[in-house]
mmCIF file of C-alpha atoms in Angstrom:
data_model
loop_
_atom_site.group_PDB
_atom_site.id
_atom_site.type_symbol
_atom_site.label_atom_id
_atom_site.label_comp_id
_atom_site.label_asym_id
_atom_site.label_seq_id
_atom_site.Cartn_x
_atom_site.Cartn_y
_atom_site.Cartn_z
ATOM 1 C CA MET A 1 287.407 133.289 183.093
ATOM 2 C CA ALA A 2 285.521 130.181 181.981
ATOM 3 C CA THR A 3 288.742 128.200 182.221
ATOM 4 C CA GLN A 4 289.412 129.581 185.665
ATOM 5 C CA MET A 5 285.962 128.611 186.943
ATOM 6 C CA LYS A 6 286.307 125.183 185.449
ATOM 7 C CA GLU A 7 289.571 124.714 187.299
ATOM 8 C CA MET A 8 288.002 125.917 190.526
ATOM 9 C CA ASN A 9 285.324 123.265 190.164
ATOM 10 C CA VAL A 10 287.845 120.472 189.846
ATOM 11 C CA THR A 11 288.039 118.884 193.280
ATOM 12 C CA ALA A 12 291.496 117.636 194.130
ATOM 13 C CA THR A 13 291.244 113.999 195.130
ATOM 14 C CA ARG A 14 293.765 111.358 195.997
ATOM 15 C CA ASN A 15 292.850 107.683 196.335
ATOM 16 C CA GLY A 16 289.238 108.747 195.773
ATOM 17 C CA LEU A 17 289.266 111.049 198.806
ATOM 18 C CA ASP A 18 288.506 114.776 198.680
ATOM 19 C CA LEU A 19 291.745 116.316 199.917
ATOM 20 C CA GLU A 20 290.151 119.647 200.825
ATOM 21 C CA GLN A 21 287.487 117.923 202.930
ATOM 22 C CA MET A 22 290.217 115.852 204.604
ATOM 23 C CA VAL A 23 292.176 118.948 205.590
ATOM 24 C CA GLN A 24 289.031 120.784 206.697
ATOM 25 C CA THR A 25 287.995 117.848 208.892
ATOM 26 C CA VAL A 26 291.347 117.708 210.650
ATOM 27 C CA GLU A 27 291.397 121.502 211.118
ATOM 28 C CA ALA A 28 287.841 121.465 212.471
ATOM 29 C CA ILE A 29 288.769 118.761 215.025
ATOM 30 C CA LYS A 30 291.831 120.723 216.113
ATOM 31 C CA ALA A 31 289.651 123.808 216.638
ATOM 32 C CA LYS A 32 286.785 121.919 218.326
ATOM 33 C CA PRO A 33 287.889 118.517 219.683
ATOM 34 C CA GLU A 34 284.337 117.290 220.416
ATOM 35 C CA ILE A 35 283.731 117.023 216.654
ATOM 36 C CA ALA A 36 285.813 113.815 216.846
ATOM 37 C CA GLN A 37 283.416 112.018 219.189
ATOM 38 C CA PHE A 38 281.376 109.396 217.337
ATOM 39 C CA ARG A 39 278.797 106.904 218.560
ATOM 40 C CA PHE A 40 277.923 104.075 216.164
ATOM 41 C CA ARG A 41 274.872 101.819 216.520
ATOM 42 C CA ALA A 42 273.298 98.584 215.329
ATOM 43 C CA ARG A 43 269.941 96.999 216.102
ATOM 44 C CA ASN A 44 269.603 93.240 215.811
ATOM 45 C CA ARG A 45 266.651 90.863 215.977
ATOM 46 C CA TRP A 46 266.819 87.099 216.354
ATOM 47 C CA ILE A 47 264.891 85.172 213.710
ATOM 48 C CA THR A 48 265.485 81.483 214.593
ATOM 49 C CA GLY A 49 268.444 79.204 215.299
ATOM 50 C CA GLY A 50 271.639 80.868 214.091
ATOM 51 C CA GLU A 51 269.761 83.408 211.959
ATOM 52 C CA ASN A 52 269.422 87.041 213.016
ATOM 53 C CA ARG A 53 269.249 90.378 211.254
ATOM 54 C CA SER A 54 270.733 93.803 211.924
ATOM 55 C CA THR A 55 269.657 97.218 210.760
ATOM 56 C CA ILE A 56 272.227 100.000 210.737
ATOM 57 C CA ARG A 57 271.352 103.592 209.967
ATOM 58 C CA ASP A 58 271.797 106.378 212.496
ATOM 59 C CA PHE A 59 274.923 107.400 214.353
ATOM 60 C CA TYR A 60 276.133 110.411 216.264
ATOM 61 C CA GLY A 61 279.220 112.277 215.122
ATOM 62 C CA ALA A 62 280.595 115.740 214.374
ATOM 63 C CA CYS A 63 278.314 117.060 217.165
ATOM 64 C CA ALA A 64 275.097 115.941 215.461
ATOM 65 C CA GLU A 65 272.868 112.958 214.712
ATOM 66 C CA ASP A 66 273.633 111.895 211.148
ATOM 67 C CA GLN A 67 270.761 112.334 208.678
ATOM 68 C CA SER A 68 272.479 111.170 205.514
ATOM 69 C CA ARG A 69 270.939 107.722 205.140
ATOM 70 C CA ASP A 70 267.455 107.506 203.603
ATOM 71 C CA LYS A 71 267.023 103.892 204.656
ATOM 72 C CA PRO A 72 268.858 101.461 206.911
ATOM 73 C CA PHE A 73 271.419 98.928 205.785
ATOM 74 C CA GLU A 74 270.301 95.386 206.582
ATOM 75 C CA PHE A 75 272.552 92.385 207.160
ATOM 76 C CA THR A 76 271.690 88.794 208.006
ATOM 77 C CA ASN A 77 273.859 86.551 210.134
ATOM 78 C CA GLY A 78 273.527 82.843 209.473
ATOM 79 C CA GLU A 79 275.485 79.656 209.911
ATOM 80 C CA PRO A 80 276.581 76.908 207.498
ATOM 81 C CA PRO A 81 275.076 73.411 207.867
ATOM 82 C CA VAL A 82 278.154 72.118 209.730
ATOM 83 C CA LEU A 83 277.364 74.780 212.365
ATOM 84 C CA LEU A 84 273.652 73.903 212.504
ATOM 85 C CA GLY A 85 272.413 76.507 209.997
ATOM 86 C CA ASN A 86 271.315 76.838 206.384
ATOM 87 C CA ASN A 87 273.719 79.524 205.132
ATOM 88 C CA GLU A 88 271.109 82.224 205.756
ATOM 89 C CA GLY A 89 274.032 84.669 205.664
ATOM 90 C CA ALA A 90 277.723 84.808 206.457
ATOM 91 C CA ASN A 91 278.313 84.015 210.109
ATOM 92 C CA PRO A 92 279.315 86.563 212.761
ATOM 93 C CA VAL A 93 283.003 85.632 212.884
ATOM 94 C CA GLU A 94 283.145 85.996 209.092
ATOM 95 C CA PHE A 95 281.489 89.433 209.292
ATOM 96 C CA LEU A 96 284.216 90.372 211.766
ATOM 97 C CA LEU A 97 286.854 89.548 209.121
ATOM 98 C CA HIS A 98 284.957 91.695 206.596
ATOM 99 C CA ALA A 99 284.947 94.578 209.086
ATOM 100 C CA LEU A 100 288.655 94.144 209.803
ATOM 101 C CA ALA A 101 289.612 93.930 206.118
ATOM 102 C CA GLY A 102 287.631 97.061 205.308
ATOM 103 C CA CYS A 103 288.968 99.062 208.196
ATOM 104 C CA VAL A 104 292.632 98.270 207.591
ATOM 105 C CA THR A 105 292.101 99.097 203.910
ATOM 106 C CA THR A 106 290.324 102.414 204.497
ATOM 107 C CA THR A 107 292.826 103.488 207.159
ATOM 108 C CA THR A 108 295.687 102.670 204.782
ATOM 109 C CA VAL A 109 294.091 104.577 201.896
ATOM 110 C CA LEU A 110 293.313 107.603 204.083
ATOM 111 C CA HIS A 111 296.771 107.954 205.582
ATOM 112 C CA ALA A 112 298.353 107.300 202.186
ATOM 113 C CA ALA A 113 296.352 110.253 200.816
ATOM 114 C CA ALA A 114 297.492 112.403 203.735
ATOM 115 C CA ARG A 115 301.124 111.482 202.983
ATOM 116 C CA GLY A 116 300.824 112.178 199.269
ATOM 117 C CA ILE A 117 300.973 108.494 198.351
ATOM 118 C CA THR A 118 298.721 107.284 195.542
ATOM 119 C CA ILE A 119 297.445 103.728 195.986
ATOM 120 C CA LYS A 120 297.104 101.895 192.677
ATOM 121 C CA SER A 121 295.535 98.704 194.013
ATOM 122 C CA LEU A 122 294.934 97.073 197.372
ATOM 123 C CA SER A 123 293.461 93.683 198.141
ATOM 124 C CA THR A 124 293.590 91.482 201.202
ATOM 125 C CA GLU A 125 292.994 87.878 202.194
ATOM 126 C CA LEU A 126 292.162 87.211 205.830
ATOM 127 C CA GLU A 127 292.255 83.979 207.785
ATOM 128 C CA GLY A 128 291.411 83.429 211.421
ATOM 129 C CA ASP A 129 291.534 80.296 213.561
ATOM 130 C CA ILE A 130 288.851 79.308 216.035
ATOM 131 C CA ASP A 131 288.735 76.225 218.244
ATOM 132 C CA LEU A 132 285.087 75.384 218.965
ATOM 133 C CA HIS A 133 286.040 73.843 222.313
ATOM 134 C CA GLY A 134 285.956 77.432 223.602
ATOM 135 C CA MET A 135 282.551 78.524 222.309
ATOM 136 C CA LEU A 136 280.938 75.229 223.297
ATOM 137 C CA GLY A 137 282.312 75.467 226.829
ATOM 138 C CA LEU A 138 284.041 72.091 226.451
ATOM 139 C CA ASP A 139 287.432 73.387 227.568
ATOM 140 C CA GLU A 140 287.698 76.555 229.653
ATOM 141 C CA ASN A 141 291.398 76.829 228.746
ATOM 142 C CA VAL A 142 290.509 77.453 225.101
ATOM 143 C CA ALA A 143 289.579 81.019 224.139
ATOM 144 C CA PRO A 144 286.204 81.131 222.382
ATOM 145 C CA GLY A 145 287.341 83.815 219.916
ATOM 146 C CA TYR A 146 289.978 84.014 217.220
ATOM 147 C CA ARG A 147 293.376 82.731 218.302
ATOM 148 C CA ARG A 148 294.997 85.049 215.761
ATOM 149 C CA ILE A 149 294.115 86.683 212.460
ATOM 150 C CA ARG A 150 296.435 86.818 209.445
ATOM 151 C CA ILE A 151 296.053 89.428 206.731
ATOM 152 C CA LYS A 152 297.847 88.899 203.429
ATOM 153 C CA MET A 153 297.922 92.239 201.671
ATOM 154 C CA ASN A 154 298.633 92.884 198.003
ATOM 155 C CA ILE A 155 299.281 96.598 197.548
ATOM 156 C CA GLU A 156 300.704 98.760 194.778
ATOM 157 C CA ALA A 157 301.567 102.402 195.421
ATOM 158 C CA ASP A 158 303.759 105.163 193.971
ATOM 159 C CA CYS A 159 306.258 105.196 196.839
ATOM 160 C CA SER A 160 309.342 103.370 198.045
ATOM 161 C CA ASP A 161 309.192 100.058 199.887
ATOM 162 C CA ASP A 162 310.323 101.778 203.084
ATOM 163 C CA GLU A 163 307.574 104.393 202.823
ATOM 164 C CA LEU A 164 305.047 101.656 202.173
ATOM 165 C CA ALA A 165 306.223 99.601 205.161
ATOM 166 C CA ASP A 166 305.930 102.685 207.373
ATOM 167 C CA LEU A 167 302.450 103.449 206.010
ATOM 168 C CA LEU A 168 301.229 99.900 206.664
ATOM 169 C CA GLN A 169 302.596 99.847 210.193
ATOM 170 C CA PHE A 170 300.911 103.184 210.927
ATOM 171 C CA ALA A 171 297.605 102.096 209.353
ATOM 172 C CA GLN A 172 297.537 98.840 211.316
ATOM 173 C CA ALA A 173 298.154 100.713 214.572
ATOM 174 C CA HIS A 174 295.463 103.317 213.809
ATOM 175 C CA SER A 175 292.697 101.198 212.246
ATOM 176 C CA PRO A 176 289.687 101.334 214.598
ATOM 177 C CA VAL A 177 288.582 97.731 213.972
ATOM 178 C CA CYS A 178 292.133 96.368 214.124
ATOM 179 C CA ASN A 179 292.674 98.253 217.378
ATOM 180 C CA THR A 180 289.369 96.943 218.762
ATOM 181 C CA VAL A 181 290.511 93.384 217.998
ATOM 182 C CA CYS A 182 294.118 93.794 219.210
ATOM 183 C CA ARG A 183 293.217 95.600 222.434
ATOM 184 C CA PRO A 184 290.879 94.397 225.207
ATOM 185 C CA VAL A 185 287.679 96.434 224.725
ATOM 186 C CA PRO A 186 284.992 96.198 227.427
ATOM 187 C CA VAL A 187 281.588 94.938 226.302
ATOM 188 C CA VAL A 188 278.705 95.525 228.701
ATOM 189 C CA ILE A 189 275.407 93.665 228.305
ATOM 190 C CA GLU A 190 272.375 95.104 230.059
ATOM 191 C CA ARG A 191 268.905 93.565 230.050
ATOM 192 C CA VAL A 192 266.138 96.014 229.268
ATOM 193 C CA MET B 1 253.058 52.023 211.504
ATOM 194 C CA ALA B 2 252.370 55.106 209.426
ATOM 195 C CA THR B 3 251.979 57.081 212.636
ATOM 196 C CA GLN B 4 255.237 55.690 213.977
ATOM 197 C CA MET B 5 257.158 56.663 210.858
ATOM 198 C CA LYS B 6 255.644 60.084 210.884
ATOM 199 C CA GLU B 7 256.798 60.569 214.454
ATOM 200 C CA MET B 8 260.286 59.378 213.568
ATOM 201 C CA ASN B 9 260.460 62.046 210.854
ATOM 202 C CA VAL B 10 259.705 64.821 213.304
ATOM 203 C CA THR B 11 263.033 66.389 214.146
ATOM 204 C CA ALA B 12 263.242 67.663 217.698
ATOM 205 C CA THR B 13 264.248 71.304 217.638
ATOM 206 C CA ARG B 14 264.609 73.972 220.273
ATOM 207 C CA ASN B 15 265.092 77.643 219.420
ATOM 208 C CA GLY B 16 265.229 76.534 215.786
ATOM 209 C CA LEU B 17 268.221 74.266 216.398
ATOM 210 C CA ASP B 18 268.266 70.539 215.663
ATOM 211 C CA LEU B 19 268.888 69.010 219.086
ATOM 212 C CA GLU B 20 270.105 65.684 217.738
ATOM 213 C CA GLN B 21 272.671 67.410 215.504
ATOM 214 C CA MET B 22 273.784 69.518 218.484
ATOM 215 C CA VAL B 23 274.395 66.442 220.623
ATOM 216 C CA GLN B 24 276.090 64.603 217.760
ATOM 217 C CA THR B 25 278.422 67.544 217.133
ATOM 218 C CA VAL B 26 279.505 67.710 220.765
ATOM 219 C CA GLU B 27 279.973 63.925 220.939
ATOM 220 C CA ALA B 28 281.981 63.961 217.703
ATOM 221 C CA ILE B 29 284.287 66.690 219.075
ATOM 222 C CA LYS B 30 284.788 64.754 222.317
ATOM 223 C CA ALA B 31 285.739 61.659 220.306
ATOM 224 C CA LYS B 32 287.933 63.531 217.809
ATOM 225 C CA PRO B 33 289.026 66.963 219.114
ATOM 226 C CA GLU B 34 290.439 68.169 215.767
ATOM 227 C CA ILE B 35 286.869 68.414 214.441
ATOM 228 C CA ALA B 36 286.615 71.609 216.494
ATOM 229 C CA GLN B 37 289.374 73.417 214.577
ATOM 230 C CA PHE B 38 287.920 76.018 212.190
ATOM 231 C CA ARG B 39 289.593 78.510 209.868
ATOM 232 C CA PHE B 40 287.393 81.296 208.523
ATOM 233 C CA ARG B 41 288.312 83.540 205.582
ATOM 234 C CA ALA B 42 287.419 86.743 203.789
ATOM 235 C CA ARG B 43 288.805 88.325 200.623
ATOM 236 C CA ASN B 44 288.551 92.065 200.197
ATOM 237 C CA ARG B 45 289.273 94.439 197.316
ATOM 238 C CA TRP B 46 289.583 98.196 197.516
ATOM 239 C CA ILE B 47 287.326 100.094 195.108
ATOM 240 C CA THR B 48 288.062 103.794 195.823
ATOM 241 C CA GLY B 49 288.181 106.092 198.853
ATOM 242 C CA GLY B 50 286.386 104.425 201.770
ATOM 243 C CA GLU B 51 284.674 101.863 199.531
ATOM 244 C CA ASN B 52 285.815 98.250 199.422
ATOM 245 C CA ARG B 53 284.136 94.898 198.947
ATOM 246 C CA SER B 54 284.534 91.486 200.567
ATOM 247 C CA THR B 55 283.627 88.060 199.319
ATOM 248 C CA ILE B 56 283.129 85.293 201.861
ATOM 249 C CA ARG B 57 282.577 81.691 200.874
ATOM 250 C CA ASP B 58 284.982 78.924 201.826
ATOM 251 C CA PHE B 59 286.212 77.938 205.258
ATOM 252 C CA TYR B 60 287.895 74.957 206.848
ATOM 253 C CA GLY B 61 286.192 73.093 209.674
ATOM 254 C CA ALA B 62 285.219 69.632 210.906
ATOM 255 C CA CYS B 63 288.401 68.328 209.219
ATOM 256 C CA ALA B 64 287.334 69.408 205.716
ATOM 257 C CA GLU B 65 287.002 72.369 203.365
ATOM 258 C CA ASP B 66 283.352 73.402 203.423
ATOM 259 C CA GLN B 67 281.484 72.936 200.132
ATOM 260 C CA SER B 68 278.029 74.074 201.194
ATOM 261 C CA ARG B 69 277.937 77.517 199.592
ATOM 262 C CA ASP B 70 277.110 77.687 195.893
ATOM 263 C CA LYS B 71 278.191 81.303 195.623
ATOM 264 C CA PRO B 72 280.027 83.774 197.844
ATOM 265 C CA PHE B 73 278.411 86.306 200.118
ATOM 266 C CA GLU B 74 279.384 89.850 199.131
ATOM 267 C CA PHE B 75 279.491 92.876 201.427
ATOM 268 C CA THR B 76 280.470 96.471 200.715
ATOM 269 C CA ASN B 77 282.121 98.739 203.231
ATOM 270 C CA GLY B 78 281.517 102.449 202.742
ATOM 271 C CA GLU B 79 281.544 105.651 204.737
ATOM 272 C CA PRO B 80 278.948 108.375 205.323
ATOM 273 C CA PRO B 81 279.579 111.877 203.886
ATOM 274 C CA VAL B 82 280.808 113.196 207.254
ATOM 275 C CA LEU B 83 283.557 110.552 207.005
ATOM 276 C CA LEU B 84 284.395 111.401 203.383
ATOM 277 C CA GLY B 85 282.203 108.764 201.714
ATOM 278 C CA ASN B 86 278.861 108.390 199.944
ATOM 279 C CA ASN B 87 277.189 105.710 202.083
ATOM 280 C CA GLU B 88 278.319 103.005 199.666
ATOM 281 C CA GLY B 89 277.679 100.587 202.541
ATOM 282 C CA ALA B 90 277.766 100.482 206.326
ATOM 283 C CA ASN B 91 281.231 101.309 207.569
ATOM 284 C CA PRO B 92 283.658 98.787 209.096
ATOM 285 C CA VAL B 93 283.068 99.752 212.731
ATOM 286 C CA GLU B 94 279.316 99.356 212.148
ATOM 287 C CA PHE B 95 279.856 95.909 210.598
ATOM 288 C CA LEU B 96 281.775 95.011 213.757
ATOM 289 C CA LEU B 97 278.664 95.830 215.828
ATOM 290 C CA HIS B 98 276.565 93.644 213.503
ATOM 291 C CA ALA B 99 279.026 90.776 213.998
ATOM 292 C CA LEU B 100 279.021 91.252 217.763
ATOM 293 C CA ALA B 101 275.223 91.430 218.001
ATOM 294 C CA GLY B 102 274.818 88.292 215.931
ATOM 295 C CA CYS B 103 277.426 86.320 217.810
ATOM 296 C CA VAL B 104 276.118 87.138 221.281
ATOM 297 C CA THR B 105 272.613 86.275 220.061
ATOM 298 C CA THR B 106 273.560 82.951 218.455
ATOM 299 C CA THR B 107 275.694 81.918 221.435
ATOM 300 C CA THR B 108 272.801 82.728 223.771
ATOM 301 C CA VAL B 109 270.294 80.789 221.677
ATOM 302 C CA LEU B 110 272.609 77.788 221.353
ATOM 303 C CA HIS B 111 273.414 77.466 225.047
ATOM 304 C CA ALA B 112 269.779 78.103 225.930
ATOM 305 C CA ALA B 113 268.845 75.133 223.732
ATOM 306 C CA ALA B 114 271.491 72.996 225.438
ATOM 307 C CA ARG B 115 270.061 73.947 228.845
ATOM 308 C CA GLY B 116 266.476 73.232 227.852
ATOM 309 C CA ILE B 117 265.515 76.907 227.781
ATOM 310 C CA THR B 118 263.183 78.086 225.037
ATOM 311 C CA ILE B 119 263.841 81.623 223.831
ATOM 312 C CA LYS B 120 260.653 83.433 222.839
ATOM 313 C CA SER B 121 262.233 86.610 221.539
ATOM 314 C CA LEU B 122 265.640 88.261 221.573
ATOM 315 C CA SER B 123 266.658 91.653 220.248
ATOM 316 C CA THR B 124 269.630 93.884 220.931
ATOM 317 C CA GLU B 125 270.686 97.477 220.495
ATOM 318 C CA LEU B 126 274.408 98.177 220.383
ATOM 319 C CA GLU B 127 276.287 101.417 220.804
ATOM 320 C CA GLY B 128 280.013 102.005 220.681
ATOM 321 C CA ASP B 129 282.055 105.139 221.183
ATOM 322 C CA ILE B 130 284.992 106.138 219.012
ATOM 323 C CA ASP B 131 287.153 109.240 219.287
ATOM 324 C CA LEU B 132 288.563 110.071 215.846
ATOM 325 C CA HIS B 133 291.651 111.642 217.413
ATOM 326 C CA GLY B 134 292.952 108.067 217.613
ATOM 327 C CA MET B 135 292.353 106.943 214.039
ATOM 328 C CA LEU B 136 293.612 110.225 212.598
ATOM 329 C CA GLY B 137 296.807 110.024 214.635
ATOM 330 C CA LEU B 138 296.088 113.425 216.223
ATOM 331 C CA ASP B 139 296.552 112.138 219.778
ATOM 332 C CA GLU B 140 298.563 108.999 220.470
ATOM 333 C CA ASN B 141 296.967 108.733 223.926
ATOM 334 C CA VAL B 142 293.557 108.082 222.373
ATOM 335 C CA ALA B 143 292.821 104.494 221.306
ATOM 336 C CA PRO B 144 291.738 104.347 217.646
ATOM 337 C CA GLY B 145 289.113 101.659 218.317
ATOM 338 C CA TYR B 146 285.969 101.457 220.390
ATOM 339 C CA ARG B 147 286.373 102.778 223.918
ATOM 340 C CA ARG B 148 283.594 100.448 225.061
ATOM 341 C CA ILE B 149 280.523 98.768 223.572
ATOM 342 C CA ARG B 150 277.123 98.637 225.281
ATOM 343 C CA ILE B 151 274.554 95.987 224.393
ATOM 344 C CA LYS B 152 270.980 96.517 225.509
ATOM 345 C CA MET B 153 269.247 93.147 225.291
ATOM 346 C CA ASN B 154 265.532 92.494 225.288
ATOM 347 C CA ILE B 155 264.989 88.771 225.862
ATOM 348 C CA GLU B 156 262.001 86.616 226.761
ATOM 349 C CA ALA B 157 262.491 82.980 227.758
ATOM 350 C CA ASP B 158 260.662 80.228 229.658
ATOM 351 C CA CYS B 159 263.009 80.237 232.659
ATOM 352 C CA SER B 160 263.586 82.102 235.893
ATOM 353 C CA ASP B 161 265.411 85.422 236.064
ATOM 354 C CA ASP B 162 268.353 83.736 237.791
ATOM 355 C CA GLU B 163 268.627 81.095 235.076
ATOM 356 C CA LEU B 164 268.461 83.819 232.449
ATOM 357 C CA ALA B 165 271.145 85.892 234.170
ATOM 358 C CA ASP B 166 273.389 82.822 234.332
ATOM 359 C CA LEU B 167 272.730 82.019 230.650
ATOM 360 C CA LEU B 168 273.581 85.569 229.550
ATOM 361 C CA GLN B 169 276.781 85.643 231.569
ATOM 362 C CA PHE B 170 277.835 82.307 230.081
ATOM 363 C CA ALA B 171 276.922 83.372 226.532
ATOM 364 C CA GLN B 172 278.842 86.629 226.806
ATOM 365 C CA ALA B 173 281.929 84.796 228.060
ATOM 366 C CA HIS B 174 281.708 82.164 225.295
ATOM 367 C CA SER B 175 280.697 84.242 222.266
ATOM 368 C CA PRO B 176 283.586 84.110 219.760
ATOM 369 C CA VAL B 177 283.157 87.700 218.515
ATOM 370 C CA CYS B 178 282.608 89.083 222.026
ATOM 371 C CA ASN B 179 285.715 87.241 223.192
ATOM 372 C CA THR B 180 287.704 88.542 220.201
ATOM 373 C CA VAL B 181 286.707 92.097 221.149
ATOM 374 C CA CYS B 182 287.215 91.714 224.926
ATOM 375 C CA ARG B 183 290.551 89.926 224.686
ATOM 376 C CA PRO B 184 293.709 91.141 222.905
ATOM 377 C CA VAL B 185 293.855 89.089 219.685
ATOM 378 C CA PRO B 186 297.025 89.325 217.568
ATOM 379 C CA VAL B 187 296.580 90.542 213.982
ATOM 380 C CA VAL B 188 299.473 89.966 211.625
ATOM 381 C CA ILE B 189 299.717 91.793 208.297
ATOM 382 C CA GLU B 190 302.034 90.351 205.661
ATOM 383 C CA ARG B 191 302.665 91.869 202.235
ATOM 384 C CA VAL B 192 302.438 89.379 199.399
#
């Protein structure tokens, strides 16, 4: 009996994810689609020059305001001296790469778990090219944002190369940040 | 003479930006366009589940590898419990909002300085909607990324409402992160 209870308390995980919670989440969304609607938020305040700070805490999802965070996360944007700053923080286009790296990684790990694939290790190196002629308004034919972003991924998993290639293609297509970058997403600014 | 030297040491700034360095940067780019080519980077390593960590330090720009950062910035992506995590950090789609807020703010402040507009205060609140049906692959008609992103901006400046409206429109169109989100930017993943 003691052995049985002990076994019942062992949560089955794969890639660090609770498989039962994964299945329950998907089943809950199928039963009640509005559970899948999320609204994420950030509040930012300008300090001076290229320095500004965000707080991130609340969001709406699973039909409720989230209450899980005791205090907000805080992040500081800055700029290096060559871009008129003092390295007060990473700069916004670098934070975008961090967001993209994390999202592709988490989406890969999640769908690997769903497919029964165990990830042994996963690391990425990202590079993106920007021509300042765009941001500075010196040439209206130059896009102000990234021209393209390259992700070099080093991944080890207990599956075949074909299965891994299929997983990576699926994860790239379903990563929320990657999709936000690859697809034109409307941004609306409203003065209040 | 002492007074004169003291005056010479006063750097003219607007919105916390060194105006002389701003002008010099633009003149340098006009004289040598390749100065404007930047390549930003991030390195990320998966920890477990939805937790992974980026280091950001080096980048290429102004025709050289930057040497200004003694140590890397480090940021941790995590997920809240409702998304199978333990709030190890903000999640990637939240970091994207931080990047977007910071970039729109810095681009506004920079172009305000160039136009002779002094910003007194600037804060933003961002919200973005995501339907998890996309990321989970439950409905291929639902985009995995943000459907749209709203920025509520509270800004005070020493200019007319029309000048401010024109500044904000220009800044939105020239912000590198905003442009990366609004425009389809190719992301290439390569296994190494």
